[in-house]
Structure formats: C-alpha cells, structure tokens
Amino acid sequence: MSYETILVEQRGAVTLVTLNRPQALNALNSQVLADLIALFAAYDADESQHCLVLTGSEKAFAAGADIKEMADKSAADMYLRELYSEWTTRICATRKPWIAAVAGFALGGGCELAMMADFIIAADTAKFGQPEITLGVAPGMGGSQRLTRAIGKAKAMEMCLTGRMMGAQEAEQAGLVARVVAAADLVDEALKTAQKIAAMPPMAAIANKELVNLAFEAPLSQALVSERRLFQILFSSEDKAEGMAAFIEKRPAIWKGR
Ligand code: CAA
C-alpha cells in the first residue's frame, strides 16, 4: 500500500506511522484523511500487526484540519460531504490498539486525532488546544466531547472558549495523556509501550479496548453486563487456556490470537 502524506514502517508486530506534511505542520487535508482511513483499515486487517503508534514531527503532531482547504467551503459543502464526521467514525472503528505519540502542536483536528487514539504519550514539548473559536467555528472532529470527557468541563470549556493551549505537564495532571516523556525519547517510549501491548494475547487486547471504550458509550449497568459477557466469552479462547496454563507451569505463554 502506498501513501502520499504518511510514512509507514513495520517493526515486528508494531506499525509506526509518521504524519509527513512538514510544510503545513501536518495539517489534516483530504489526502491525509484518505491516507489515514486506508492505513487504519489495512492495520486492522493485517494479522501480523498488533499495535500501532501514530506520531508527527518534533514541531507538530498536527496543527489541525487544513485551514487553507476549509477556507472557501460553505455550510452546504460541509453538510453534504460530512467529511470530518465520516472520517472520525472510520478512524474510531479501528478495533486493534493504537497510541498517539505527540510532540509539539496538537491543535484542533490534531488534538482531536490524538484523542481518538486509545491513549496519548506526550513529549514534554506537546501543546494541546482547540483553537477553532479563533477561526469563527467550533471543534468538528469530536473535540468538544472527547476533551470534556477527558479533562472535565472547567478546563475543556476554558480551552474551547479561549483557544488557549495546554502544555504536556498540565495535560498529564488533567488526565488527557497517559504519560509525559522527554521529547528525544518520545518515539522509542511509545514503541516500547506498543511492543508490550503487541506481546499480549491479541483477542484479549481487542476485548479490553472495547470494554474501556464502552465506559464512554453505555450506561454503567449495561456496560457491566457487556464486561461480564466478554469476560465469560474469553474463557472459550485458546489464549485463555494457554495464558493460565503458562502461569501455572511458570513458562512464557505462546499466543494463538484465538
Ligand atoms: N492548516 C493549514 N496550514 C497550516 C495549519 C493548518 N491548520 N497550521 C499551520 N499551517 C501552515 C502555515 O500556514 C504555514 O504555512 P506557510 O509557510 O505556507 O505560510 C506553515 O504551516 C507553518 O505555520 P506557521 O508559520 O504558522 O508556524 P508558527 O510556528 O508561526 O505557528 C501554529 C504554529 C501556532 C501551530 C500556527 O501555525 C497555527 O496557529 N496554526 C493553526 C492552528 C489552528 O487553528 N488549528 C485548528 C484548525 S481548525 C480545525 O481543526 C477544525 C476541526 O476541528 C475539524
């Protein structure tokens, strides 16, 4: 598969993807969106890949949707094409785990893309923001909702209303990112974490992801029923038999992914 705006490398069972539009600080134009849709579909379909890291450059993870591409769009253009919402739905439909490794600016759609990841590892240089208000609009790829769920109303409202950026340390304290690391170590740390996830039983990884995400979708009573059912179903997997046998026999498990 060839892509115009992203670089893709497989490192064992981990896919490393780098946004590559440096001239526009990785702004998300239609080509980036198309490349990412194709990439995530290919990742989900590739049985050899079990975790993915998406990163940008030192200066910018992504500085938002491409303003130059949006500037002459009308409401009808946006409504009829549903470009961003369709794209968001497809990226969020990815079943396997993936991590956003963020250095520099993650603004607007860039912040929203990072928040679509299962979690964010941030460089100490990372700056998150939803500055859409300064352009006369509002977040359009889920930012108003995902940011609020991640960091609460007070901070999310302040960020959306003022367009202010939040630095990495504050983002970690607020619960937006899982961990902050030195900028020079960002990709290595994210890859190490991804390798740890890729070494887990793959079906259980998908189930764990599905269940944690359910906490944002379903009422607690229903989510707990789903948790119980998935937990019970996993008892029929070969990997459950292997994982428990390996523990008892004090040996490493060999996963089948079934
Ligand atoms: N879209 C298109 N081009 C962008 C861009 C964007 N979102 N962000 C940066 N660029 C371009 C700049 O136009 C510039 O290109 P030229 O050299 O051709 O002029 C190049 O990238 C470098 O940017 P700057 O010169 O501005 O770099 P800087 O270091 O001075 O500033 C910045 C960096 C603060 C991130 C600034 O570029 C900026 O504010 N960018 C826009 C951020 C923004 O408003 N994002 C939200 C977009 S709207 C959105 O995302 C909607 C949605 O939810 C779907």
PDB file of C-alpha atoms and ligand atoms in Angstrom:
ATOM      1  CA  MET A   1       0.000   0.000   0.000  1.00  0.00           C
ATOM      2  CA  SER A   2       1.417   3.445  -0.832  1.00  0.00           C
ATOM      3  CA  TYR A   3       0.530   6.696   0.905  1.00  0.00           C
ATOM      4  CA  GLU A   4       1.216  10.322  -0.021  1.00  0.00           C
ATOM      5  CA  THR A   5       1.214  12.040   3.353  1.00  0.00           C
ATOM      6  CA  ILE A   6       2.265   9.434   5.904  1.00  0.00           C
ATOM      7  CA  LEU A   7       5.311   7.221   6.367  1.00  0.00           C
ATOM      8  CA  VAL A   8       4.634   3.659   7.458  1.00  0.00           C
ATOM      9  CA  GLU A   9       7.110   1.198   8.890  1.00  0.00           C
ATOM     10  CA  GLN A  10       6.545  -2.184  10.478  1.00  0.00           C
ATOM     11  CA  ARG A  11       8.732  -3.004  13.474  1.00  0.00           C
ATOM     12  CA  GLY A  12       7.903  -6.609  14.269  1.00  0.00           C
ATOM     13  CA  ALA A  13       4.258  -6.641  15.322  1.00  0.00           C
ATOM     14  CA  VAL A  14       4.107  -2.846  15.708  1.00  0.00           C
ATOM     15  CA  THR A  15       3.269  -0.377  12.924  1.00  0.00           C
ATOM     16  CA  LEU A  16       4.928   3.032  13.222  1.00  0.00           C
ATOM     17  CA  VAL A  17       3.125   5.760  11.288  1.00  0.00           C
ATOM     18  CA  THR A  18       4.540   9.273  10.889  1.00  0.00           C
ATOM     19  CA  LEU A  19       2.437  12.159   9.600  1.00  0.00           C
ATOM     20  CA  ASN A  20       4.529  13.746   6.875  1.00  0.00           C
ATOM     21  CA  ARG A  21       3.312  17.171   5.729  1.00  0.00           C
ATOM     22  CA  PRO A  22       6.041  19.257   7.372  1.00  0.00           C
ATOM     23  CA  GLN A  23       5.368  22.297   5.183  1.00  0.00           C
ATOM     24  CA  ALA A  24       1.899  22.591   6.766  1.00  0.00           C
ATOM     25  CA  LEU A  25       2.730  21.340  10.290  1.00  0.00           C
ATOM     26  CA  ASN A  26       0.924  18.099   9.390  1.00  0.00           C
ATOM     27  CA  ALA A  27      -2.383  19.883   8.875  1.00  0.00           C
ATOM     28  CA  LEU A  28      -5.051  17.325   8.063  1.00  0.00           C
ATOM     29  CA  ASN A  29      -6.093  17.886   4.441  1.00  0.00           C
ATOM     30  CA  SER A  30      -8.268  15.458   2.467  1.00  0.00           C
ATOM     31  CA  GLN A  31      -5.239  13.459   1.369  1.00  0.00           C
ATOM     32  CA  VAL A  32      -4.055  12.921   4.975  1.00  0.00           C
ATOM     33  CA  LEU A  33      -7.584  11.895   5.939  1.00  0.00           C
ATOM     34  CA  ALA A  34      -7.777   9.447   3.000  1.00  0.00           C
ATOM     35  CA  ASP A  35      -4.328   8.038   3.791  1.00  0.00           C
ATOM     36  CA  LEU A  36      -5.237   7.519   7.460  1.00  0.00           C
ATOM     37  CA  ILE A  37      -8.518   5.793   6.629  1.00  0.00           C
ATOM     38  CA  ALA A  38      -6.695   3.386   4.298  1.00  0.00           C
ATOM     39  CA  LEU A  39      -3.885   2.893   6.800  1.00  0.00           C
ATOM     40  CA  PHE A  40      -6.118   2.057   9.769  1.00  0.00           C
ATOM     41  CA  ALA A  41      -8.212  -0.329   7.647  1.00  0.00           C
ATOM     42  CA  ALA A  42      -5.022  -2.068   6.478  1.00  0.00           C
ATOM     43  CA  TYR A  43      -3.718  -2.239  10.051  1.00  0.00           C
ATOM     44  CA  ASP A  44      -6.932  -3.830  11.339  1.00  0.00           C
ATOM     45  CA  ALA A  45      -6.806  -6.392   8.509  1.00  0.00           C
ATOM     46  CA  ASP A  46      -3.134  -7.319   8.937  1.00  0.00           C
ATOM     47  CA  GLU A  47      -2.893 -10.337  11.229  1.00  0.00           C
ATOM     48  CA  SER A  48       0.835  -9.780  11.781  1.00  0.00           C
ATOM     49  CA  GLN A  49       0.311  -6.329  13.391  1.00  0.00           C
ATOM     50  CA  HIS A  50      -0.910  -5.977  16.965  1.00  0.00           C
ATOM     51  CA  CYS A  51      -0.289  -2.374  17.958  1.00  0.00           C
ATOM     52  CA  LEU A  52       0.260   0.935  16.122  1.00  0.00           C
ATOM     53  CA  VAL A  53       1.974   4.192  17.025  1.00  0.00           C
ATOM     54  CA  LEU A  54       0.938   7.396  15.243  1.00  0.00           C
ATOM     55  CA  THR A  55       3.316  10.306  15.556  1.00  0.00           C
ATOM     56  CA  GLY A  56       4.131  13.618  13.871  1.00  0.00           C
ATOM     57  CA  SER A  57       7.242  15.773  13.841  1.00  0.00           C
ATOM     58  CA  GLU A  58       9.168  17.415  16.658  1.00  0.00           C
ATOM     59  CA  LYS A  59       7.351  20.675  15.958  1.00  0.00           C
ATOM     60  CA  ALA A  60       3.848  19.390  15.359  1.00  0.00           C
ATOM     61  CA  PHE A  61       1.840  16.245  15.800  1.00  0.00           C
ATOM     62  CA  ALA A  62      -0.770  18.044  13.668  1.00  0.00           C
ATOM     63  CA  ALA A  63      -1.806  21.710  13.646  1.00  0.00           C
ATOM     64  CA  GLY A  64      -5.446  20.931  12.874  1.00  0.00           C
ATOM     65  CA  ALA A  65      -7.684  20.483   9.910  1.00  0.00           C
ATOM     66  CA  ASP A  66      -6.229  22.210   6.856  1.00  0.00           C
ATOM     67  CA  ILE A  67      -7.474  25.795   7.126  1.00  0.00           C
ATOM     68  CA  LYS A  68      -6.468  26.619   3.548  1.00  0.00           C
ATOM     69  CA  GLU A  69      -8.615  23.739   2.294  1.00  0.00           C
ATOM     70  CA  MET A  70     -11.550  24.744   4.527  1.00  0.00           C
ATOM     71  CA  ALA A  71     -11.423  28.478   3.868  1.00  0.00           C
ATOM     72  CA  ASP A  72     -13.738  28.540   0.845  1.00  0.00           C
ATOM     73  CA  LYS A  73     -16.078  25.754   1.938  1.00  0.00           C
ATOM     74  CA  SER A  74     -19.735  26.579   2.528  1.00  0.00           C
ATOM     75  CA  ALA A  75     -22.044  25.061   5.109  1.00  0.00           C
ATOM     76  CA  ALA A  76     -23.648  23.070   2.288  1.00  0.00           C
ATOM     77  CA  ASP A  77     -20.239  21.674   1.245  1.00  0.00           C
ATOM     78  CA  MET A  78     -19.555  20.588   4.815  1.00  0.00           C
ATOM     79  CA  TYR A  79     -23.052  19.237   5.470  1.00  0.00           C
ATOM     80  CA  LEU A  80     -23.343  17.313   2.213  1.00  0.00           C
ATOM     81  CA  ARG A  81     -19.915  15.730   2.398  1.00  0.00           C
ATOM     82  CA  GLU A  82     -19.831  15.099   6.184  1.00  0.00           C
ATOM     83  CA  LEU A  83     -16.085  14.832   5.594  1.00  0.00           C
ATOM     84  CA  TYR A  84     -14.863  15.050   9.169  1.00  0.00           C
ATOM     85  CA  SER A  85     -17.608  13.089  10.881  1.00  0.00           C
ATOM     86  CA  GLU A  86     -17.389  10.201   8.416  1.00  0.00           C
ATOM     87  CA  TRP A  87     -13.629  10.213   8.797  1.00  0.00           C
ATOM     88  CA  THR A  88     -13.819  10.266  12.606  1.00  0.00           C
ATOM     89  CA  THR A  89     -16.264   7.360  12.610  1.00  0.00           C
ATOM     90  CA  ARG A  90     -13.931   5.292  10.429  1.00  0.00           C
ATOM     91  CA  ILE A  91     -10.803   6.009  12.470  1.00  0.00           C
ATOM     92  CA  CYS A  92     -12.645   5.299  15.724  1.00  0.00           C
ATOM     93  CA  ALA A  93     -13.896   1.986  14.288  1.00  0.00           C
ATOM     94  CA  THR A  94     -10.318   0.623  14.455  1.00  0.00           C
ATOM     95  CA  ARG A  95     -10.566  -2.485  16.609  1.00  0.00           C
ATOM     96  CA  LYS A  96      -6.911  -3.028  17.429  1.00  0.00           C
ATOM     97  CA  PRO A  97      -4.991  -0.851  19.899  1.00  0.00           C
ATOM     98  CA  TRP A  98      -3.129   2.257  18.843  1.00  0.00           C
ATOM     99  CA  ILE A  99      -1.213   5.016  20.598  1.00  0.00           C
ATOM    100  CA  ALA A 100      -0.747   8.682  19.674  1.00  0.00           C
ATOM    101  CA  ALA A 101       2.813   9.866  20.363  1.00  0.00           C
ATOM    102  CA  VAL A 102       2.530  13.640  20.468  1.00  0.00           C
ATOM    103  CA  ALA A 103       5.318  16.233  20.324  1.00  0.00           C
ATOM    104  CA  GLY A 104       4.771  19.924  19.624  1.00  0.00           C
ATOM    105  CA  PHE A 105       1.409  21.248  18.466  1.00  0.00           C
ATOM    106  CA  ALA A 106      -1.704  19.078  18.626  1.00  0.00           C
ATOM    107  CA  LEU A 107      -4.337  21.667  17.784  1.00  0.00           C
ATOM    108  CA  GLY A 108      -7.912  21.495  16.565  1.00  0.00           C
ATOM    109  CA  GLY A 109      -8.239  18.356  14.438  1.00  0.00           C
ATOM    110  CA  GLY A 110      -4.722  17.385  15.571  1.00  0.00           C
ATOM    111  CA  CYS A 111      -5.799  17.326  19.203  1.00  0.00           C
ATOM    112  CA  GLU A 112      -8.966  15.514  18.149  1.00  0.00           C
ATOM    113  CA  LEU A 113      -6.989  12.908  16.207  1.00  0.00           C
ATOM    114  CA  ALA A 114      -4.731  12.317  19.227  1.00  0.00           C
ATOM    115  CA  MET A 115      -7.819  11.887  21.414  1.00  0.00           C
ATOM    116  CA  MET A 116      -9.162   9.220  19.032  1.00  0.00           C
ATOM    117  CA  ALA A 117      -6.165   7.074  19.997  1.00  0.00           C
ATOM    118  CA  ASP A 118      -6.535   4.556  22.812  1.00  0.00           C
ATOM    119  CA  PHE A 119      -4.157   6.737  24.775  1.00  0.00           C
ATOM    120  CA  ILE A 120      -1.656   9.523  24.278  1.00  0.00           C
ATOM    121  CA  ILE A 121       2.005   9.527  25.228  1.00  0.00           C
ATOM    122  CA  ALA A 122       3.230  13.126  25.144  1.00  0.00           C
ATOM    123  CA  ALA A 123       6.655  14.669  24.767  1.00  0.00           C
ATOM    124  CA  ASP A 124       7.404  17.426  27.280  1.00  0.00           C
ATOM    125  CA  THR A 125       7.080  19.819  24.307  1.00  0.00           C
ATOM    126  CA  ALA A 126       3.493  18.836  23.500  1.00  0.00           C
ATOM    127  CA  LYS A 127       0.847  21.566  23.350  1.00  0.00           C
ATOM    128  CA  PHE A 128      -2.819  20.645  23.084  1.00  0.00           C
ATOM    129  CA  GLY A 129      -5.587  23.033  22.102  1.00  0.00           C
ATOM    130  CA  GLN A 130      -8.958  23.518  20.419  1.00  0.00           C
ATOM    131  CA  PRO A 131      -8.480  26.961  18.848  1.00  0.00           C
ATOM    132  CA  GLU A 132     -11.367  26.637  16.368  1.00  0.00           C
ATOM    133  CA  ILE A 133     -13.166  29.543  18.042  1.00  0.00           C
ATOM    134  CA  THR A 134     -10.414  31.883  16.810  1.00  0.00           C
ATOM    135  CA  LEU A 135     -11.406  30.897  13.254  1.00  0.00           C
ATOM    136  CA  GLY A 136     -15.092  31.549  13.881  1.00  0.00           C
ATOM    137  CA  VAL A 137     -16.018  27.882  14.209  1.00  0.00           C
ATOM    138  CA  ALA A 138     -16.028  25.115  16.829  1.00  0.00           C
ATOM    139  CA  PRO A 139     -14.372  21.684  17.044  1.00  0.00           C
ATOM    140  CA  GLY A 140     -15.658  19.424  14.274  1.00  0.00           C
ATOM    141  CA  MET A 141     -13.978  16.070  14.883  1.00  0.00           C
ATOM    142  CA  GLY A 142     -15.202  15.315  18.380  1.00  0.00           C
ATOM    143  CA  GLY A 143     -13.004  17.714  20.358  1.00  0.00           C
ATOM    144  CA  SER A 144     -15.738  19.393  22.373  1.00  0.00           C
ATOM    145  CA  GLN A 145     -16.929  15.999  23.608  1.00  0.00           C
ATOM    146  CA  ARG A 146     -13.714  13.959  23.933  1.00  0.00           C
ATOM    147  CA  LEU A 147     -11.778  16.790  25.568  1.00  0.00           C
ATOM    148  CA  THR A 148     -14.590  17.391  28.065  1.00  0.00           C
ATOM    149  CA  ARG A 149     -14.794  13.708  28.927  1.00  0.00           C
ATOM    150  CA  ALA A 150     -11.016  13.546  29.336  1.00  0.00           C
ATOM    151  CA  ILE A 151     -10.363  16.668  31.415  1.00  0.00           C
ATOM    152  CA  GLY A 152     -13.761  17.803  32.707  1.00  0.00           C
ATOM    153  CA  LYS A 153     -15.968  20.774  31.920  1.00  0.00           C
ATOM    154  CA  ALA A 154     -13.995  23.598  33.535  1.00  0.00           C
ATOM    155  CA  LYS A 155     -10.750  23.096  31.657  1.00  0.00           C
ATOM    156  CA  ALA A 156     -12.380  21.970  28.398  1.00  0.00           C
ATOM    157  CA  MET A 157     -14.712  24.959  28.389  1.00  0.00           C
ATOM    158  CA  GLU A 158     -11.854  27.331  29.119  1.00  0.00           C
ATOM    159  CA  MET A 159      -9.779  25.838  26.295  1.00  0.00           C
ATOM    160  CA  CYS A 160     -12.617  25.897  23.764  1.00  0.00           C
ATOM    161  CA  LEU A 161     -13.701  29.439  24.671  1.00  0.00           C
ATOM    162  CA  THR A 162     -10.231  30.997  24.810  1.00  0.00           C
ATOM    163  CA  GLY A 163      -8.320  28.765  22.380  1.00  0.00           C
ATOM    164  CA  ARG A 164      -5.519  28.520  24.936  1.00  0.00           C
ATOM    165  CA  MET A 165      -3.013  25.692  24.629  1.00  0.00           C
ATOM    166  CA  MET A 166      -2.375  23.221  27.423  1.00  0.00           C
ATOM    167  CA  GLY A 167       1.206  22.043  27.954  1.00  0.00           C
ATOM    168  CA  ALA A 168       2.239  18.436  28.486  1.00  0.00           C
ATOM    169  CA  GLN A 169       2.544  18.532  32.288  1.00  0.00           C
ATOM    170  CA  GLU A 170      -0.878  20.087  32.729  1.00  0.00           C
ATOM    171  CA  ALA A 171      -2.308  17.622  30.206  1.00  0.00           C
ATOM    172  CA  GLU A 172      -0.954  14.722  32.244  1.00  0.00           C
ATOM    173  CA  GLN A 173      -2.315  16.135  35.511  1.00  0.00           C
ATOM    174  CA  ALA A 174      -5.679  16.737  33.859  1.00  0.00           C
ATOM    175  CA  GLY A 175      -5.893  13.163  32.535  1.00  0.00           C
ATOM    176  CA  LEU A 176      -5.570  13.947  28.827  1.00  0.00           C
ATOM    177  CA  VAL A 177      -2.340  11.988  28.391  1.00  0.00           C
ATOM    178  CA  ALA A 178      -1.175   8.731  29.915  1.00  0.00           C
ATOM    179  CA  ARG A 179       2.449   9.760  30.347  1.00  0.00           C
ATOM    180  CA  VAL A 180       4.941  12.543  29.572  1.00  0.00           C
ATOM    181  CA  VAL A 181       8.459  11.699  28.388  1.00  0.00           C
ATOM    182  CA  ALA A 182      11.468  13.678  27.183  1.00  0.00           C
ATOM    183  CA  ALA A 183      10.962  14.778  23.571  1.00  0.00           C
ATOM    184  CA  ALA A 184      14.073  12.893  22.439  1.00  0.00           C
ATOM    185  CA  ASP A 185      12.655   9.631  23.841  1.00  0.00           C
ATOM    186  CA  LEU A 186       9.079  10.002  22.592  1.00  0.00           C
ATOM    187  CA  VAL A 187       9.030   7.557  19.694  1.00  0.00           C
ATOM    188  CA  ASP A 188      11.197   4.971  21.482  1.00  0.00           C
ATOM    189  CA  GLU A 189       8.996   5.100  24.595  1.00  0.00           C
ATOM    190  CA  ALA A 190       5.823   4.853  22.536  1.00  0.00           C
ATOM    191  CA  LEU A 191       7.255   1.930  20.546  1.00  0.00           C
ATOM    192  CA  LYS A 192       8.297   0.168  23.766  1.00  0.00           C
ATOM    193  CA  THR A 193       4.782   0.535  25.132  1.00  0.00           C
ATOM    194  CA  ALA A 194       3.318  -0.617  21.811  1.00  0.00           C
ATOM    195  CA  GLN A 195       5.604  -3.664  21.822  1.00  0.00           C
ATOM    196  CA  LYS A 196       4.375  -4.537  25.298  1.00  0.00           C
ATOM    197  CA  ILE A 197       0.770  -4.363  24.065  1.00  0.00           C
ATOM    198  CA  ALA A 198       1.631  -6.300  20.884  1.00  0.00           C
ATOM    199  CA  ALA A 199       3.026  -9.107  23.052  1.00  0.00           C
ATOM    200  CA  MET A 200      -0.364  -9.561  24.777  1.00  0.00           C
ATOM    201  CA  PRO A 201      -2.949 -12.064  23.549  1.00  0.00           C
ATOM    202  CA  PRO A 202      -4.438 -10.149  20.574  1.00  0.00           C
ATOM    203  CA  MET A 203      -8.084 -11.083  21.041  1.00  0.00           C
ATOM    204  CA  ALA A 204      -7.947 -10.128  24.717  1.00  0.00           C
ATOM    205  CA  ALA A 205      -6.378  -6.790  23.709  1.00  0.00           C
ATOM    206  CA  ILE A 206      -9.293  -6.053  21.383  1.00  0.00           C
ATOM    207  CA  ALA A 207     -11.753  -7.053  24.115  1.00  0.00           C
ATOM    208  CA  ASN A 208     -10.040  -4.844  26.715  1.00  0.00           C
ATOM    209  CA  LYS A 209     -10.113  -1.876  24.315  1.00  0.00           C
ATOM    210  CA  GLU A 210     -13.778  -2.446  23.526  1.00  0.00           C
ATOM    211  CA  LEU A 211     -14.687  -2.592  27.213  1.00  0.00           C
ATOM    212  CA  VAL A 212     -12.809   0.524  28.293  1.00  0.00           C
ATOM    213  CA  ASN A 213     -14.382   2.442  25.393  1.00  0.00           C
ATOM    214  CA  LEU A 214     -17.813   1.212  26.448  1.00  0.00           C
ATOM    215  CA  ALA A 215     -17.443   3.285  29.621  1.00  0.00           C
ATOM    216  CA  PHE A 216     -17.983   6.345  27.383  1.00  0.00           C
ATOM    217  CA  GLU A 217     -20.866   4.911  25.399  1.00  0.00           C
ATOM    218  CA  ALA A 218     -23.195   2.894  27.595  1.00  0.00           C
ATOM    219  CA  PRO A 219     -24.910   3.277  30.967  1.00  0.00           C
ATOM    220  CA  LEU A 220     -22.981   1.556  33.786  1.00  0.00           C
ATOM    221  CA  SER A 221     -25.489  -1.275  34.229  1.00  0.00           C
ATOM    222  CA  GLN A 222     -25.323  -2.209  30.518  1.00  0.00           C
ATOM    223  CA  ALA A 223     -21.565  -1.766  30.335  1.00  0.00           C
ATOM    224  CA  LEU A 224     -21.127  -4.101  33.309  1.00  0.00           C
ATOM    225  CA  VAL A 225     -23.271  -6.747  31.603  1.00  0.00           C
ATOM    226  CA  SER A 226     -21.104  -6.407  28.480  1.00  0.00           C
ATOM    227  CA  GLU A 227     -17.987  -6.733  30.607  1.00  0.00           C
ATOM    228  CA  ARG A 228     -19.279  -9.922  32.228  1.00  0.00           C
ATOM    229  CA  ARG A 229     -20.243 -11.415  28.860  1.00  0.00           C
ATOM    230  CA  LEU A 230     -16.922 -10.642  27.184  1.00  0.00           C
ATOM    231  CA  PHE A 231     -15.045 -11.924  30.235  1.00  0.00           C
ATOM    232  CA  GLN A 232     -17.050 -15.161  30.037  1.00  0.00           C
ATOM    233  CA  ILE A 233     -16.627 -15.498  26.249  1.00  0.00           C
ATOM    234  CA  LEU A 234     -12.861 -15.136  26.574  1.00  0.00           C
ATOM    235  CA  PHE A 235     -12.914 -18.322  28.655  1.00  0.00           C
ATOM    236  CA  SER A 236     -13.605 -20.184  25.421  1.00  0.00           C
ATOM    237  CA  SER A 237     -10.427 -18.859  23.770  1.00  0.00           C
ATOM    238  CA  GLU A 238      -7.295 -20.913  23.194  1.00  0.00           C
ATOM    239  CA  ASP A 239      -5.307 -17.987  24.567  1.00  0.00           C
ATOM    240  CA  LYS A 240      -7.139 -18.157  27.915  1.00  0.00           C
ATOM    241  CA  ALA A 241      -6.217 -21.847  28.223  1.00  0.00           C
ATOM    242  CA  GLU A 242      -2.632 -21.082  27.214  1.00  0.00           C
ATOM    243  CA  GLY A 243      -2.276 -17.995  29.448  1.00  0.00           C
ATOM    244  CA  MET A 244      -3.478 -19.771  32.562  1.00  0.00           C
ATOM    245  CA  ALA A 245      -1.500 -22.967  31.816  1.00  0.00           C
ATOM    246  CA  ALA A 246       1.650 -20.908  31.223  1.00  0.00           C
ATOM    247  CA  PHE A 247       1.189 -19.133  34.560  1.00  0.00           C
ATOM    248  CA  ILE A 248       0.763 -22.415  36.438  1.00  0.00           C
ATOM    249  CA  GLU A 249       3.679 -24.084  34.620  1.00  0.00           C
ATOM    250  CA  LYS A 250       5.859 -20.971  35.164  1.00  0.00           C
ATOM    251  CA  ARG A 251       6.697 -20.542  31.464  1.00  0.00           C
ATOM    252  CA  PRO A 252       6.072 -17.829  28.866  1.00  0.00           C
ATOM    253  CA  ALA A 253       2.763 -18.096  27.023  1.00  0.00           C
ATOM    254  CA  ILE A 254       2.604 -18.600  23.279  1.00  0.00           C
ATOM    255  CA  TRP A 255      -0.441 -16.814  21.918  1.00  0.00           C
ATOM    256  CA  LYS A 256      -2.567 -18.074  19.044  1.00  0.00           C
ATOM    257  CA  GLY A 257      -4.759 -14.971  18.753  1.00  0.00           C
ATOM    258  CA  ARG A 258      -7.907 -17.086  19.040  1.00  0.00           C
TER     259      ARG A 258
HETATM  260  N1  CAA B   1      -3.959  24.422   8.136  1.00  0.00           N
HETATM  261  C1  CAA B   1      -3.215  24.772   7.056  1.00  0.00           C
HETATM  262  N2  CAA B   1      -1.949  25.226   7.147  1.00  0.00           N
HETATM  263  C2  CAA B   1      -1.407  25.321   8.365  1.00  0.00           C
HETATM  264  C3  CAA B   1      -2.113  24.983   9.529  1.00  0.00           C
HETATM  265  C4  CAA B   1      -3.440  24.497   9.382  1.00  0.00           C
HETATM  266  N3  CAA B   1      -4.195  24.087  10.414  1.00  0.00           N
HETATM  267  N4  CAA B   1      -1.324  25.202  10.597  1.00  0.00           N
HETATM  268  C5  CAA B   1      -0.156  25.654  10.108  1.00  0.00           C
HETATM  269  N5  CAA B   1      -0.207  25.726   8.768  1.00  0.00           N
HETATM  270  C6  CAA B   1       0.845  26.178   7.858  1.00  0.00           C
HETATM  271  C7  CAA B   1       1.002  27.688   7.909  1.00  0.00           C
HETATM  272  O1  CAA B   1       0.039  28.328   7.097  1.00  0.00           O
HETATM  273  C8  CAA B   1       2.410  27.831   7.405  1.00  0.00           C
HETATM  274  O2  CAA B   1       2.412  27.688   6.009  1.00  0.00           O
HETATM  275  P1  CAA B   1       3.163  28.822   5.077  1.00  0.00           P
HETATM  276  O3  CAA B   1       4.614  28.655   5.467  1.00  0.00           O
HETATM  277  O4  CAA B   1       2.858  28.358   3.696  1.00  0.00           O
HETATM  278  O5  CAA B   1       2.617  30.125   5.464  1.00  0.00           O
HETATM  279  C9  CAA B   1       3.113  26.613   7.963  1.00  0.00           C
HETATM  280  O6  CAA B   1       2.078  25.664   8.279  1.00  0.00           O
HETATM  281  C10 CAA B   1       3.886  26.914   9.240  1.00  0.00           C
HETATM  282  O7  CAA B   1       2.994  27.507  10.155  1.00  0.00           O
HETATM  283  P2  CAA B   1       3.300  28.911  10.909  1.00  0.00           P
HETATM  284  O8  CAA B   1       4.193  29.756  10.078  1.00  0.00           O
HETATM  285  O9  CAA B   1       2.006  29.491  11.337  1.00  0.00           O
HETATM  286  O10 CAA B   1       4.146  28.345  12.152  1.00  0.00           O
HETATM  287  P3  CAA B   1       4.285  29.025  13.590  1.00  0.00           P
HETATM  288  O11 CAA B   1       5.334  28.267  14.304  1.00  0.00           O
HETATM  289  O12 CAA B   1       4.433  30.503  13.473  1.00  0.00           O
HETATM  290  O13 CAA B   1       2.856  28.771  14.317  1.00  0.00           O
HETATM  291  C11 CAA B   1       0.949  27.427  14.984  1.00  0.00           C
HETATM  292  C12 CAA B   1       2.462  27.462  14.623  1.00  0.00           C
HETATM  293  C13 CAA B   1       0.699  28.184  16.291  1.00  0.00           C
HETATM  294  C14 CAA B   1       0.540  25.988  15.126  1.00  0.00           C
HETATM  295  C15 CAA B   1       0.144  28.126  13.828  1.00  0.00           C
HETATM  296  O14 CAA B   1       0.556  27.563  12.595  1.00  0.00           O
HETATM  297  C16 CAA B   1      -1.340  27.967  13.943  1.00  0.00           C
HETATM  298  O15 CAA B   1      -1.969  28.642  14.736  1.00  0.00           O
HETATM  299  N6  CAA B   1      -1.924  27.052  13.121  1.00  0.00           N
HETATM  300  C17 CAA B   1      -3.357  26.877  13.078  1.00  0.00           C
HETATM  301  C18 CAA B   1      -3.871  26.128  14.291  1.00  0.00           C
HETATM  302  C19 CAA B   1      -5.377  26.007  14.230  1.00  0.00           C
HETATM  303  O16 CAA B   1      -6.091  26.987  14.274  1.00  0.00           O
HETATM  304  N7  CAA B   1      -5.872  24.755  14.157  1.00  0.00           N
HETATM  305  C20 CAA B   1      -7.298  24.489  14.109  1.00  0.00           C
HETATM  306  C21 CAA B   1      -7.715  24.291  12.681  1.00  0.00           C
HETATM  307  S1  CAA B   1      -9.482  24.198  12.530  1.00  0.00           S
HETATM  308  C22 CAA B   1      -9.863  22.570  12.856  1.00  0.00           C
HETATM  309  O17 CAA B   1      -9.017  21.752  13.172  1.00  0.00           O
HETATM  310  C23 CAA B   1     -11.346  22.255  12.707  1.00  0.00           C
HETATM  311  C24 CAA B   1     -11.770  20.923  13.185  1.00  0.00           C
HETATM  312  O18 CAA B   1     -11.892  20.669  14.377  1.00  0.00           O
HETATM  313  C25 CAA B   1     -12.157  19.897  12.230  1.00  0.00           C
END
